[in-house]
Every structure is written in C-alpha cells, then in structure tokens.
Amino acid sequence: MVIEEHWIDTPLGRYFAKSWTPKASAVEPSAPILLFHDSLGSVELWRDFPHLLATATSRRVVAYDRFGFGRSSSHSGGWSVGFIDDEAEHCFPVLQNALAFTNFVAFGHSVGGAMAAACASRYSTQCEALITESAQAYVDTGVLEGIRQAKQFFESNNQIDRLAKYHGDKALWVLSTWCDTWLSEAFASWTINQSAPNVLCPQLVFHGDRDEYGSTDHARYIATLSNDSSNLIILNECGHVPHREYPDVIVRETEKFLRHQIPLRQK
C-alpha cells in the first residue's frame, strides 16, 4: 500500500488530503473512492477505514479535510447555508485537478453524504457510484435534537479538547459552525433533493437503526435519489458511525457493490 499526503494550494488557502493506493495488480487503474467527512470530521478521524477500503476494493482511496477542518487552512469569509452545494461547485474541481482523476466514486459520511450526493449529481457523467453512510436527507426534529444534545455535551463537559486534537485552534469554529448552521431558520427548509437533483449512477445507502442524528427514514428517502439501481442496508444495533462500529460490514458490502456495479478491468 502506498500512502501519500497531499498539500493543495488555492487562492483561499491549503487543502490537506491523503491517499491510499494499492500496489500494482492485475487490474487497470480504476476510479478512486473520494471520502467526504462528517460535520466534526477530518482525514485522521477516518482512522484505518481508508486503508481497509483500499485493500478490499483494489482502488485508490482519497480523503481530504475541508477548509476549517483538520490540517487544511482555516475557512475564510462568512459561512454559507449553501455550504453543501459550495463544496461540490468550488472544492471538488480543485481536488480533481490536483489529484489527477476524472471518474470517481463518491463516499460520504453524515453531512459528507449530502456532499457526495451533490458531487454525484453535478458531475453525473464522471461519478460511477454514490455511497452514503448515516446521511441526513432533510432537517427534522430528530436531527435537531441530536445536534442540541451534542452541543450541550461538548459545552458542558469541557470536551472541546477532543476536537482540538484533530482541528487545533479551529475546534470552536468547527463545533459552532455545525450547530449554528443546522439549527438556523435559514437552513430549516433544506433537503437533499435541492443539492442532488440529478443522480444517475448506482447508489449504496448505509444507515444505523440507532443513529443519533437521523432516523432510518432519511436512508429510505436517500435511496430514492438515483435514476439507476439503489441498495439500502439498515444496520442493526448501530449508531451514527457505521465505519467505526461495523467496519468489516461496510468494507465488505462496499466491495461487493462496486464489484457488481463497476467491475475492475483486467490488464
């Protein structure tokens, strides 16, 4: 496995990305899997999941920190309630150009699932498959209550140091941006259809039956996005982070899905 760190300069700052590339095998290079992290996430918080995924699928896996997160530069300017669409419109082309890929598989966790879907829709001729994990499809009372409880936990238990371990001095911004955006009236009417109206590729949807930030209704809603085939997997006794709680299941089902939908080509 070849593991590389990438620093990508832009007029707004530097992106940090990391890639896991299996050593040469008997198959042609294929579309990489691009990982979109959650609202408090970062490259490092994926832990060993990218390595496991690259090994199982024989595909390059790329994870990156959004501006304001992890090792990327601080977010400049005001935060927009259109941040999901902004990520697809402005960030994705920069990554695509810097990391030299055209076709891709989009894999997103939580709000990263909405970003993955937005990229799959905007770049529908290049996205070969969409995979979402614990993604939200809209703003409802369950989502809002989960965020309120998380905000209280971080604020009342002096847990900001847990975020600072991964985000440094950006940790307070990461927490407040997540909470303030989702709890705002301006974001209340958002639905994933607005960000992903044109998904044409096959999709795989994971969701835990004990997800703290959205019921399984969100997964069922997301499973209707694609005009192609859609696989829905509800995980029993599972919360908001399936790739940490049941990594073997997520890796196995992802490999099987990709193998059936877009088989690797022999050299």
Coordinates of C-alpha atoms in Angstrom, one line a residue:
M1 CA 0.0 0.0 0.0
V2 CA 1.3 3.4 -1.0
I3 CA 0.2 6.1 1.5
E4 CA 0.8 9.7 0.5
E5 CA 0.0 13.1 2.0
H6 CA -1.0 16.0 -0.4
W7 CA -1.0 19.7 0.2
I8 CA -3.1 21.6 -2.3
D9 CA -2.6 25.3 -2.7
T10 CA -5.5 27.5 -3.7
P11 CA -6.2 31.3 -3.6
L12 CA -8.2 30.7 -0.4
G13 CA -5.6 28.5 1.4
R14 CA -4.3 25.0 1.5
Y15 CA -6.2 21.7 1.4
F16 CA -4.8 18.7 3.1
A17 CA -5.5 15.3 1.6
K18 CA -4.3 11.8 2.0
S19 CA -4.4 8.9 -0.4
W20 CA -4.1 5.1 0.0
T21 CA -3.1 3.3 -3.3
P22 CA -2.9 -0.4 -3.5
K23 CA 0.3 -1.7 -5.1
A24 CA 0.2 -2.6 -8.8
S25 CA -2.0 -5.6 -9.5
A26 CA -3.6 -7.4 -12.4
V27 CA -6.2 -4.8 -12.9
E28 CA -6.3 -1.5 -14.7
P29 CA -6.3 1.7 -12.6
S30 CA -9.9 2.5 -11.7
A31 CA -11.9 5.4 -10.4
P32 CA -10.7 6.4 -6.9
I33 CA -13.1 6.5 -4.0
L34 CA -13.3 10.0 -2.6
L35 CA -14.3 10.2 1.1
F36 CA -16.3 13.2 2.4
H37 CA -16.1 13.6 6.2
D38 CA -18.9 14.5 8.6
S39 CA -19.6 17.8 10.4
L40 CA -16.9 17.3 13.1
G41 CA -14.7 15.0 11.0
S42 CA -11.3 15.1 9.4
V43 CA -8.9 12.8 7.5
E44 CA -7.4 11.4 10.7
L45 CA -10.9 10.6 12.1
W46 CA -11.4 8.1 9.4
R47 CA -8.7 6.2 11.2
D48 CA -7.8 2.9 9.4
F49 CA -11.0 2.8 7.4
P50 CA -9.4 4.2 4.1
H51 CA -6.7 1.6 4.3
L52 CA -9.2 -1.2 4.8
L53 CA -11.3 0.1 1.9
A54 CA -8.4 0.4 -0.5
T55 CA -7.2 -3.1 0.3
A56 CA -10.6 -4.7 -0.2
T57 CA -11.6 -2.8 -3.3
S58 CA -8.2 -2.6 -5.0
R59 CA -9.0 1.1 -5.6
R60 CA -7.2 4.3 -4.6
V61 CA -9.0 5.9 -1.7
V62 CA -8.6 9.7 -1.1
A63 CA -9.7 11.6 2.0
Y64 CA -9.4 15.3 2.5
D65 CA -10.0 18.0 5.1
R66 CA -12.5 20.7 4.2
F67 CA -11.4 24.3 4.8
G68 CA -11.7 24.9 8.6
F69 CA -11.2 21.3 9.4
G70 CA -8.3 19.1 10.3
R71 CA -5.0 20.1 8.7
S72 CA -6.5 22.3 6.0
S73 CA -6.4 26.1 6.2
S74 CA -9.0 28.0 8.3
H75 CA -12.2 28.8 6.5
S76 CA -12.1 32.3 5.1
G77 CA -15.0 34.6 4.9
G78 CA -18.6 34.1 6.1
W79 CA -20.2 30.6 6.3
S80 CA -23.0 30.0 3.9
V81 CA -26.1 27.9 4.4
G82 CA -25.3 26.7 0.8
F83 CA -22.1 25.0 2.1
I84 CA -23.1 21.6 0.7
D85 CA -23.5 22.9 -2.8
D86 CA -20.5 25.1 -2.4
E87 CA -18.3 22.0 -1.7
A88 CA -19.4 20.4 -4.9
E89 CA -19.1 23.5 -7.0
H90 CA -15.9 25.0 -5.7
C91 CA -13.9 22.4 -3.8
F92 CA -14.4 19.2 -5.9
P93 CA -12.8 20.6 -9.1
V94 CA -9.7 21.7 -7.2
L95 CA -9.2 18.2 -5.7
Q96 CA -10.0 16.6 -9.1
N97 CA -7.3 18.6 -10.8
A98 CA -4.7 18.4 -8.1
L99 CA -5.0 14.7 -7.6
A100 CA -5.4 13.9 -11.3
F101 CA -8.6 11.9 -11.6
T102 CA -11.6 12.2 -13.8
N103 CA -14.1 9.5 -12.9
F104 CA -14.7 8.8 -9.2
V105 CA -16.8 7.0 -6.6
A106 CA -18.3 9.4 -4.0
F107 CA -18.5 8.1 -0.4
G108 CA -19.8 10.4 2.2
H109 CA -20.5 10.1 6.0
S110 CA -23.3 12.2 7.6
V111 CA -23.3 15.7 6.0
G112 CA -20.5 14.3 3.9
G113 CA -23.1 12.0 2.4
A114 CA -25.0 15.1 1.1
M115 CA -21.8 16.5 -0.3
A116 CA -21.0 13.2 -2.0
A117 CA -24.6 13.2 -3.5
A118 CA -24.2 16.8 -4.6
C119 CA -20.9 15.9 -6.4
A120 CA -22.6 12.8 -7.9
S121 CA -25.4 15.0 -9.3
R122 CA -23.3 17.9 -10.5
Y123 CA -20.7 15.6 -12.2
S124 CA -23.1 12.9 -13.2
T125 CA -21.1 11.7 -16.2
Q126 CA -18.0 11.2 -14.1
C127 CA -19.4 9.7 -10.9
E128 CA -19.5 6.0 -11.3
A129 CA -21.2 5.2 -7.9
L130 CA -22.6 7.0 -4.9
I131 CA -22.2 5.6 -1.3
T132 CA -23.7 7.4 1.7
E133 CA -23.4 6.5 5.3
S134 CA -25.6 8.0 8.1
A135 CA -26.5 10.9 5.8
Q136 CA -29.3 13.3 6.5
A137 CA -31.9 13.9 3.8
Y138 CA -33.7 16.9 5.4
V139 CA -33.9 18.8 8.6
D140 CA -36.4 17.3 11.1
T141 CA -36.9 17.3 14.9
G142 CA -34.7 14.1 15.3
V143 CA -31.8 15.8 13.6
L144 CA -32.1 19.0 15.5
E145 CA -32.5 17.2 18.9
G146 CA -29.4 15.2 18.2
I147 CA -27.4 18.3 17.4
R148 CA -28.7 20.2 20.5
Q149 CA -27.7 17.3 22.7
A150 CA -24.2 17.1 21.1
K151 CA -23.7 20.8 21.6
Q152 CA -24.7 20.6 25.2
F153 CA -22.3 17.7 25.7
F154 CA -19.3 19.5 24.2
E155 CA -20.0 22.8 26.0
S156 CA -20.9 21.5 29.4
N157 CA -18.3 18.7 29.7
N158 CA -15.4 20.8 28.5
Q159 CA -14.9 18.4 25.6
I160 CA -13.6 20.9 23.2
D161 CA -10.1 19.4 23.7
R162 CA -11.3 16.3 22.0
L163 CA -12.0 18.4 18.8
A164 CA -8.8 20.4 19.2
K165 CA -6.8 17.1 18.9
Y166 CA -7.9 16.9 15.3
H167 CA -8.7 20.5 14.4
G168 CA -6.3 22.6 16.5
D169 CA -7.3 26.2 17.1
K170 CA -10.1 25.7 14.6
A171 CA -12.1 23.4 17.0
L172 CA -14.5 26.0 18.4
W173 CA -15.3 27.1 14.8
V174 CA -15.9 23.5 13.8
L175 CA -18.4 23.0 16.6
S176 CA -20.2 26.3 16.3
T177 CA -20.5 26.2 12.5
W178 CA -22.1 22.7 12.7
C179 CA -24.6 23.6 15.4
D180 CA -25.4 27.2 14.3
T181 CA -25.9 26.2 10.6
W182 CA -28.2 23.2 11.2
L183 CA -30.2 24.9 14.0
S184 CA -30.7 28.1 11.9
E185 CA -34.0 29.1 10.4
A186 CA -32.3 29.7 7.1
F187 CA -31.3 26.1 6.8
A188 CA -34.6 24.6 8.0
S189 CA -36.0 24.1 4.6
W190 CA -33.0 22.3 3.1
T191 CA -33.5 18.9 1.5
I192 CA -31.0 16.6 -0.2
N193 CA -33.1 16.9 -3.4
Q194 CA -32.0 20.5 -3.7
S195 CA -28.3 19.6 -3.6
A196 CA -28.6 16.4 -5.7
P197 CA -31.4 16.6 -8.3
N198 CA -29.6 14.6 -11.0
V199 CA -28.0 11.4 -9.6
L200 CA -27.6 9.0 -12.5
C201 CA -25.2 6.4 -11.0
P202 CA -26.0 3.3 -8.9
Q203 CA -26.0 4.0 -5.2
L204 CA -25.5 2.2 -1.9
V205 CA -27.1 3.6 1.3
F206 CA -26.0 2.7 4.8
H207 CA -27.8 3.7 8.0
G208 CA -27.8 2.5 11.6
D209 CA -31.1 1.8 13.3
R210 CA -29.8 3.7 16.4
D211 CA -28.4 6.7 14.6
E212 CA -28.4 9.7 16.9
Y213 CA -28.7 12.3 14.1
G214 CA -31.5 10.9 11.9
S215 CA -33.9 8.0 11.7
T216 CA -33.8 5.3 9.1
D217 CA -36.5 7.4 7.2
H218 CA -33.6 9.5 6.0
A219 CA -31.9 6.5 4.4
R220 CA -35.1 5.4 2.7
Y221 CA -35.5 8.9 1.3
I222 CA -31.9 9.0 0.1
A223 CA -32.4 5.6 -1.5
T224 CA -34.8 7.2 -4.0
L225 CA -32.3 9.7 -5.3
S226 CA -30.8 7.8 -8.1
N227 CA -32.3 7.0 -11.5
D228 CA -30.1 3.9 -11.5
S229 CA -30.1 1.0 -9.1
S230 CA -30.2 1.6 -5.3
N231 CA -29.2 -0.7 -2.5
L232 CA -30.3 0.1 1.1
I233 CA -28.7 -1.5 4.1
I234 CA -30.0 -0.8 7.6
L235 CA -27.6 -1.9 10.3
N236 CA -29.0 -3.3 13.5
E237 CA -27.7 -2.0 16.9
C238 CA -25.7 0.6 15.1
G239 CA -25.3 4.4 15.7
H240 CA -24.0 7.2 13.7
V241 CA -20.6 5.9 12.7
P242 CA -21.0 2.5 11.0
H243 CA -17.5 2.5 9.6
R244 CA -16.2 2.6 13.1
E245 CA -18.8 0.3 14.7
Y246 CA -19.0 -2.3 11.9
P247 CA -16.1 -1.6 9.6
D248 CA -16.0 -5.2 8.3
V249 CA -19.6 -4.9 7.2
I250 CA -19.1 -1.5 5.5
V251 CA -16.0 -2.6 3.7
R252 CA -17.4 -6.0 2.6
E253 CA -20.7 -4.5 1.3
T254 CA -18.9 -1.7 -0.4
E255 CA -16.5 -4.0 -2.2
K256 CA -19.4 -6.3 -3.3
F257 CA -21.4 -3.3 -4.5
L258 CA -18.6 -1.9 -6.6
R259 CA -17.6 -5.3 -7.9
H260 CA -21.1 -5.9 -9.2
Q261 CA -21.8 -2.4 -10.5
I262 CA -18.4 -1.3 -12.0
P263 CA -16.1 -4.3 -12.2
L264 CA -12.4 -3.8 -12.3
R265 CA -10.9 -4.3 -15.8
Q266 CA -8.1 -6.9 -16.3
K267 CA -4.9 -5.7 -17.9

